[in-house]
Amino acid sequence: MIIMKSILQIAIYGLGFYGLIVVAMYFFQEKMMFFPGGAGFGKCRAMEVSGARAVQADGVRYYLREQEGAEFWLVVFHGNAGNACDRTYFFNLFRDFKANMVVLEYPGYGDDPARPGEKAFCDGAVKLVSHLRKNDRDNRPVFLVGESIGTGAATWAATQGGVDGLILISAYTSLADVAQAHYFWLPVKMLMRHPFRADLWAGETDTPAILFHGVKDDIIPIKFARQQVNNFKGQAELVEIPNCGHNDIVDAGEGVIREKVGAFIKALGVVQGN
């Protein structure tokens, strides 16, 4: 009898502890998903050195590096850690392209008081594309570059039109799927307020897409990219990059990414001379 009572008490304590974890995950999930940090928007020395300037217009904030004779736009939606100031490596990655480059600063990042989240990210992405289209007298093609969480925002923006191609680095089906894989013992899909259902959005756009993923990625395992490439309604290709993970894919895969993106843009035939 005493043993049964002890087992029951342990079970009750265990369930109580589990319940506390579930409640904490629900109420503190933004702090587990979004990690803004670094320089405030417009105070980024690295961007200045790279020749980019801060722009704030039409409800969006971004860094712009213009190139004389630019034939198209490359618009970067970065990952969830750090901010736009930390993404000057994209300028090097695409240095051979005749493109104006833009790096969006998300709401809630770069000393912004707004709350980051799925809606804020996706709305910001759409606003930025609309802003660029509205102000570009040359009506140049727009290619969106999504990185990690930014691949979802880029995919959503493509569903709203005005996008000529998607370049997605470390893509996923949904963040709910990724989180569930890491926390298999929690009802993650029921708890997440920011699921980023890129799997559904991919099926709502004809925009051509090319995906890059590190085979050794242990943050967003490559199985999710292998699933996601098949969710696109339009043409899509997955380039698997061996011997690299999540955080070193741009460095380790630089040559492959640059070459494949160039071929991708050229094959679409929307850019003259590329």
Short mmCIF file of C-alpha atoms in Angstrom, two decimals:
data_model
loop_
_atom_site.label_atom_id
_atom_site.label_comp_id
_atom_site.label_asym_id
_atom_site.label_seq_id
_atom_site.Cartn_x
_atom_site.Cartn_y
_atom_site.Cartn_z
CA MET A 1 0.00 0.00 0.00
CA ILE A 2 2.80 2.39 0.92
CA ILE A 3 4.63 1.55 -2.32
CA MET A 4 1.51 2.22 -4.39
CA LYS A 5 1.02 5.53 -2.62
CA SER A 6 4.62 6.52 -3.31
CA ILE A 7 4.28 5.60 -6.99
CA LEU A 8 1.09 7.65 -7.21
CA GLN A 9 2.80 10.65 -5.60
CA ILE A 10 5.72 10.39 -8.02
CA ALA A 11 3.29 10.21 -10.95
CA ILE A 12 1.40 13.27 -9.71
CA TYR A 13 4.62 15.24 -9.22
CA GLY A 14 5.81 14.13 -12.65
CA LEU A 15 2.59 15.21 -14.34
CA GLY A 16 2.70 18.50 -12.48
CA PHE A 17 6.26 19.16 -13.59
CA TYR A 18 5.35 18.21 -17.17
CA GLY A 19 2.39 20.59 -17.02
CA LEU A 20 4.64 23.42 -15.85
CA ILE A 21 6.97 22.81 -18.79
CA VAL A 22 4.03 22.88 -21.22
CA VAL A 23 2.70 26.13 -19.74
CA ALA A 24 6.17 27.72 -19.80
CA MET A 25 6.69 26.71 -23.42
CA TYR A 26 3.38 28.26 -24.43
CA PHE A 27 3.88 31.58 -22.67
CA PHE A 28 7.62 31.98 -23.30
CA GLN A 29 7.86 30.56 -26.82
CA GLU A 30 8.75 33.94 -28.36
CA LYS A 31 11.87 34.05 -26.20
CA MET A 32 12.75 30.56 -27.43
CA MET A 33 12.23 31.43 -31.10
CA PHE A 34 13.39 34.99 -31.64
CA PHE A 35 16.82 36.26 -30.62
CA PRO A 36 17.24 39.89 -31.69
CA GLY A 37 20.51 41.44 -30.71
CA GLY A 38 23.47 43.45 -31.84
CA ALA A 39 23.45 46.97 -33.25
CA GLY A 40 20.31 49.06 -33.43
CA PHE A 41 18.91 49.74 -36.88
CA GLY A 42 20.88 52.44 -38.68
CA LYS A 43 23.81 52.08 -36.26
CA CYS A 44 25.59 49.30 -38.07
CA ARG A 45 29.22 50.00 -38.85
CA ALA A 46 29.56 46.74 -40.80
CA MET A 47 26.82 47.80 -43.20
CA GLU A 48 28.41 51.22 -43.67
CA VAL A 49 31.77 49.64 -44.48
CA SER A 50 30.03 47.33 -46.96
CA GLY A 51 28.53 50.31 -48.77
CA ALA A 52 24.97 49.78 -47.56
CA ARG A 53 22.73 52.48 -46.15
CA ALA A 54 19.77 52.27 -43.80
CA VAL A 55 16.36 53.03 -45.28
CA GLN A 56 13.06 53.41 -43.46
CA ALA A 57 9.96 53.86 -45.64
CA ASP A 58 6.44 52.54 -46.15
CA GLY A 59 6.49 50.83 -42.78
CA VAL A 60 9.63 48.78 -43.38
CA ARG A 61 13.29 49.10 -42.39
CA TYR A 62 16.10 47.71 -44.46
CA TYR A 63 19.70 48.10 -45.56
CA LEU A 64 20.26 48.86 -49.22
CA ARG A 65 23.42 48.41 -51.24
CA GLU A 66 22.90 49.72 -54.75
CA GLN A 67 25.04 48.78 -57.71
CA GLU A 68 25.44 50.80 -60.87
CA GLY A 69 23.84 48.98 -63.77
CA ALA A 70 21.96 46.61 -61.47
CA GLU A 71 19.71 44.25 -63.43
CA PHE A 72 17.67 42.79 -60.58
CA TRP A 73 17.01 42.79 -56.84
CA LEU A 74 18.26 40.33 -54.25
CA VAL A 75 16.21 40.73 -51.09
CA VAL A 76 17.43 38.95 -47.95
CA PHE A 77 15.20 37.75 -45.11
CA HIS A 78 17.65 36.63 -42.45
CA GLY A 79 17.55 33.99 -39.71
CA ASN A 80 16.10 34.38 -36.22
CA ALA A 81 19.35 35.05 -34.32
CA GLY A 82 21.02 38.45 -34.47
CA ASN A 83 19.76 41.09 -36.85
CA ALA A 84 20.24 42.53 -40.33
CA CYS A 85 23.53 44.14 -39.29
CA ASP A 86 25.05 40.66 -38.97
CA ARG A 87 24.27 39.66 -42.56
CA THR A 88 26.94 41.48 -44.57
CA TYR A 89 28.24 38.06 -45.64
CA PHE A 90 25.44 37.98 -48.20
CA PHE A 91 27.14 40.85 -50.01
CA ASN A 92 30.21 38.67 -50.44
CA LEU A 93 28.17 35.62 -51.38
CA PHE A 94 26.51 37.45 -54.26
CA ARG A 95 29.37 39.78 -55.12
CA ASP A 96 29.52 38.69 -58.77
CA PHE A 97 25.90 39.55 -59.52
CA LYS A 98 24.71 42.81 -61.06
CA ALA A 99 22.11 43.32 -58.38
CA ASN A 100 20.86 45.83 -55.88
CA MET A 101 20.89 44.08 -52.51
CA VAL A 102 18.46 44.59 -49.68
CA VAL A 103 18.49 43.10 -46.16
CA LEU A 104 15.21 43.45 -44.29
CA GLU A 105 15.24 44.30 -40.59
CA TYR A 106 12.39 42.44 -38.92
CA PRO A 107 9.86 44.08 -36.60
CA GLY A 108 11.11 43.59 -33.05
CA TYR A 109 14.74 43.50 -34.18
CA GLY A 110 17.34 46.26 -34.31
CA ASP A 111 16.06 48.04 -31.18
CA ASP A 112 12.48 48.04 -32.46
CA PRO A 113 9.82 47.92 -29.70
CA ALA A 114 7.41 45.83 -31.78
CA ARG A 115 6.91 42.15 -30.93
CA PRO A 116 8.52 39.74 -33.37
CA GLY A 117 6.39 36.92 -34.70
CA GLU A 118 5.07 35.09 -37.74
CA LYS A 119 2.59 37.78 -38.75
CA ALA A 120 5.08 40.59 -38.20
CA PHE A 121 7.78 38.85 -40.26
CA CYS A 122 5.45 37.89 -43.10
CA ASP A 123 3.74 41.28 -43.25
CA GLY A 124 7.13 42.98 -43.30
CA ALA A 125 8.29 40.77 -46.16
CA VAL A 126 5.23 41.59 -48.26
CA LYS A 127 5.51 45.31 -47.50
CA LEU A 128 9.14 45.33 -48.58
CA VAL A 129 8.45 43.65 -51.92
CA SER A 130 5.58 46.06 -52.55
CA HIS A 131 7.77 49.03 -51.60
CA LEU A 132 10.57 47.99 -53.97
CA ARG A 133 8.17 47.34 -56.83
CA LYS A 134 6.44 50.67 -56.34
CA ASN A 135 9.65 52.68 -56.32
CA ASP A 136 11.64 50.90 -59.04
CA ARG A 137 11.07 52.77 -62.30
CA ASP A 138 13.04 50.11 -64.18
CA ASN A 139 10.73 47.34 -62.91
CA ARG A 140 13.65 44.98 -62.32
CA PRO A 141 13.04 41.34 -61.36
CA VAL A 142 12.89 40.59 -57.63
CA PHE A 143 14.50 37.50 -56.12
CA LEU A 144 13.98 36.72 -52.46
CA VAL A 145 16.76 35.13 -50.42
CA GLY A 146 15.46 33.39 -47.30
CA GLU A 147 17.76 32.17 -44.55
CA SER A 148 16.46 29.68 -41.97
CA ILE A 149 13.33 31.23 -40.43
CA GLY A 150 13.43 33.76 -43.26
CA THR A 151 12.67 31.03 -45.81
CA GLY A 152 9.13 30.97 -44.45
CA ALA A 153 8.70 34.74 -44.73
CA ALA A 154 10.10 34.65 -48.27
CA THR A 155 7.76 31.85 -49.29
CA TRP A 156 4.76 33.68 -47.88
CA ALA A 157 5.76 36.88 -49.71
CA ALA A 158 5.89 34.91 -52.96
CA THR A 159 2.25 33.90 -52.51
CA GLN A 160 1.32 37.58 -52.65
CA GLY A 161 2.90 38.13 -56.08
CA GLY A 162 5.64 40.35 -57.45
CA VAL A 163 8.41 37.79 -56.90
CA ASP A 164 10.41 36.27 -59.76
CA GLY A 165 12.30 33.60 -57.84
CA LEU A 166 13.03 32.15 -54.40
CA ILE A 167 16.51 31.32 -53.12
CA LEU A 168 16.07 29.45 -49.85
CA ILE A 169 18.90 28.49 -47.52
CA SER A 170 18.09 25.99 -44.75
CA ALA A 171 14.37 25.72 -45.47
CA TYR A 172 11.73 23.82 -43.52
CA THR A 173 8.17 22.56 -43.90
CA SER A 174 7.02 24.40 -40.80
CA LEU A 175 8.68 25.56 -37.63
CA ALA A 176 6.15 23.47 -35.77
CA ASP A 177 7.52 20.37 -37.51
CA VAL A 178 11.10 21.32 -36.65
CA ALA A 179 10.28 22.08 -33.02
CA GLN A 180 8.33 18.84 -32.69
CA ALA A 181 11.38 16.90 -33.89
CA HIS A 182 13.50 18.49 -31.16
CA TYR A 183 10.89 18.30 -28.40
CA PHE A 184 9.18 15.05 -29.34
CA TRP A 185 7.89 14.60 -25.81
CA LEU A 186 5.86 17.83 -25.86
CA PRO A 187 2.63 18.67 -27.77
CA VAL A 188 4.51 21.36 -29.70
CA LYS A 189 2.14 21.62 -32.65
CA MET A 190 -0.74 22.37 -30.30
CA LEU A 191 1.24 25.02 -28.45
CA MET A 192 2.93 27.02 -31.21
CA ARG A 193 1.51 30.43 -32.01
CA HIS A 194 4.07 30.98 -34.77
CA PRO A 195 4.10 27.75 -36.81
CA PHE A 196 5.31 29.33 -40.09
CA ARG A 197 3.45 26.88 -42.35
CA ALA A 198 5.82 27.15 -45.30
CA ASP A 199 4.62 23.75 -46.48
CA LEU A 200 1.18 25.21 -47.20
CA TRP A 201 2.48 28.46 -48.62
CA ALA A 202 4.75 26.64 -51.08
CA GLY A 203 1.66 25.10 -52.64
CA GLU A 204 0.10 28.52 -53.15
CA THR A 205 2.75 30.01 -55.43
CA ASP A 206 4.08 29.24 -58.91
CA THR A 207 7.30 31.12 -58.12
CA PRO A 208 10.37 29.05 -59.10
CA ALA A 209 12.53 28.07 -56.15
CA ILE A 210 16.00 26.74 -55.47
CA LEU A 211 16.79 25.36 -52.02
CA PHE A 212 20.19 24.85 -50.38
CA HIS A 213 20.71 22.73 -47.28
CA GLY A 214 23.63 21.40 -45.28
CA VAL A 215 23.56 17.62 -45.02
CA LYS A 216 24.84 17.81 -41.43
CA ASP A 217 22.35 20.45 -40.29
CA ASP A 218 21.22 19.47 -36.79
CA ILE A 219 19.04 22.53 -36.18
CA ILE A 220 16.79 22.14 -39.23
CA PRO A 221 17.55 18.57 -40.31
CA ILE A 222 17.78 18.10 -44.06
CA LYS A 223 14.75 15.81 -44.09
CA PHE A 224 12.57 18.91 -43.84
CA ALA A 225 14.13 20.47 -46.95
CA ARG A 226 13.69 17.18 -48.79
CA GLN A 227 10.01 17.32 -47.93
CA GLN A 228 9.62 21.03 -48.60
CA VAL A 229 11.04 20.96 -52.13
CA ASN A 230 8.15 18.69 -53.11
CA ASN A 231 5.56 21.06 -51.65
CA PHE A 232 6.17 23.80 -54.19
CA LYS A 233 3.51 24.26 -56.82
CA GLY A 234 6.07 25.60 -59.30
CA GLN A 235 9.48 24.29 -60.30
CA ALA A 236 11.80 23.66 -57.38
CA GLU A 237 15.25 22.16 -56.88
CA LEU A 238 17.10 21.12 -53.74
CA VAL A 239 20.90 21.38 -53.65
CA GLU A 240 22.35 19.33 -50.81
CA ILE A 241 25.70 20.57 -49.57
CA PRO A 242 27.84 17.91 -47.84
CA ASN A 243 30.13 18.43 -44.84
CA CYS A 244 28.33 21.46 -43.45
CA GLY A 245 25.58 22.19 -40.98
CA HIS A 246 23.24 25.05 -40.21
CA ASN A 247 25.57 27.86 -39.23
CA ASP A 248 28.39 27.29 -41.72
CA ILE A 249 26.43 26.63 -44.90
CA VAL A 250 27.12 30.02 -46.49
CA ASP A 251 30.86 29.71 -45.85
CA ALA A 252 31.22 26.02 -46.68
CA GLY A 253 28.83 26.15 -49.63
CA GLU A 254 29.77 29.58 -50.97
CA GLY A 255 31.04 28.43 -54.36
CA VAL A 256 28.19 26.00 -54.96
CA ILE A 257 25.52 28.48 -53.89
CA ARG A 258 26.94 31.26 -56.07
CA GLU A 259 27.23 29.01 -59.11
CA LYS A 260 23.79 27.42 -58.72
CA VAL A 261 22.03 30.73 -58.08
CA GLY A 262 23.63 32.23 -61.17
CA ALA A 263 22.45 29.30 -63.27
CA PHE A 264 18.99 29.46 -61.68
CA ILE A 265 18.53 33.14 -62.52
CA LYS A 266 19.89 32.70 -66.04
CA ALA A 267 17.60 29.76 -66.76
CA LEU A 268 14.52 31.79 -65.83
CA GLY A 269 15.33 34.26 -68.60
CA VAL A 270 14.03 37.29 -66.71
CA VAL A 271 17.42 39.02 -66.44
CA GLN A 272 19.27 40.28 -69.47
CA GLY A 273 22.95 39.36 -69.59
CA ASN A 274 22.83 36.84 -66.74
#
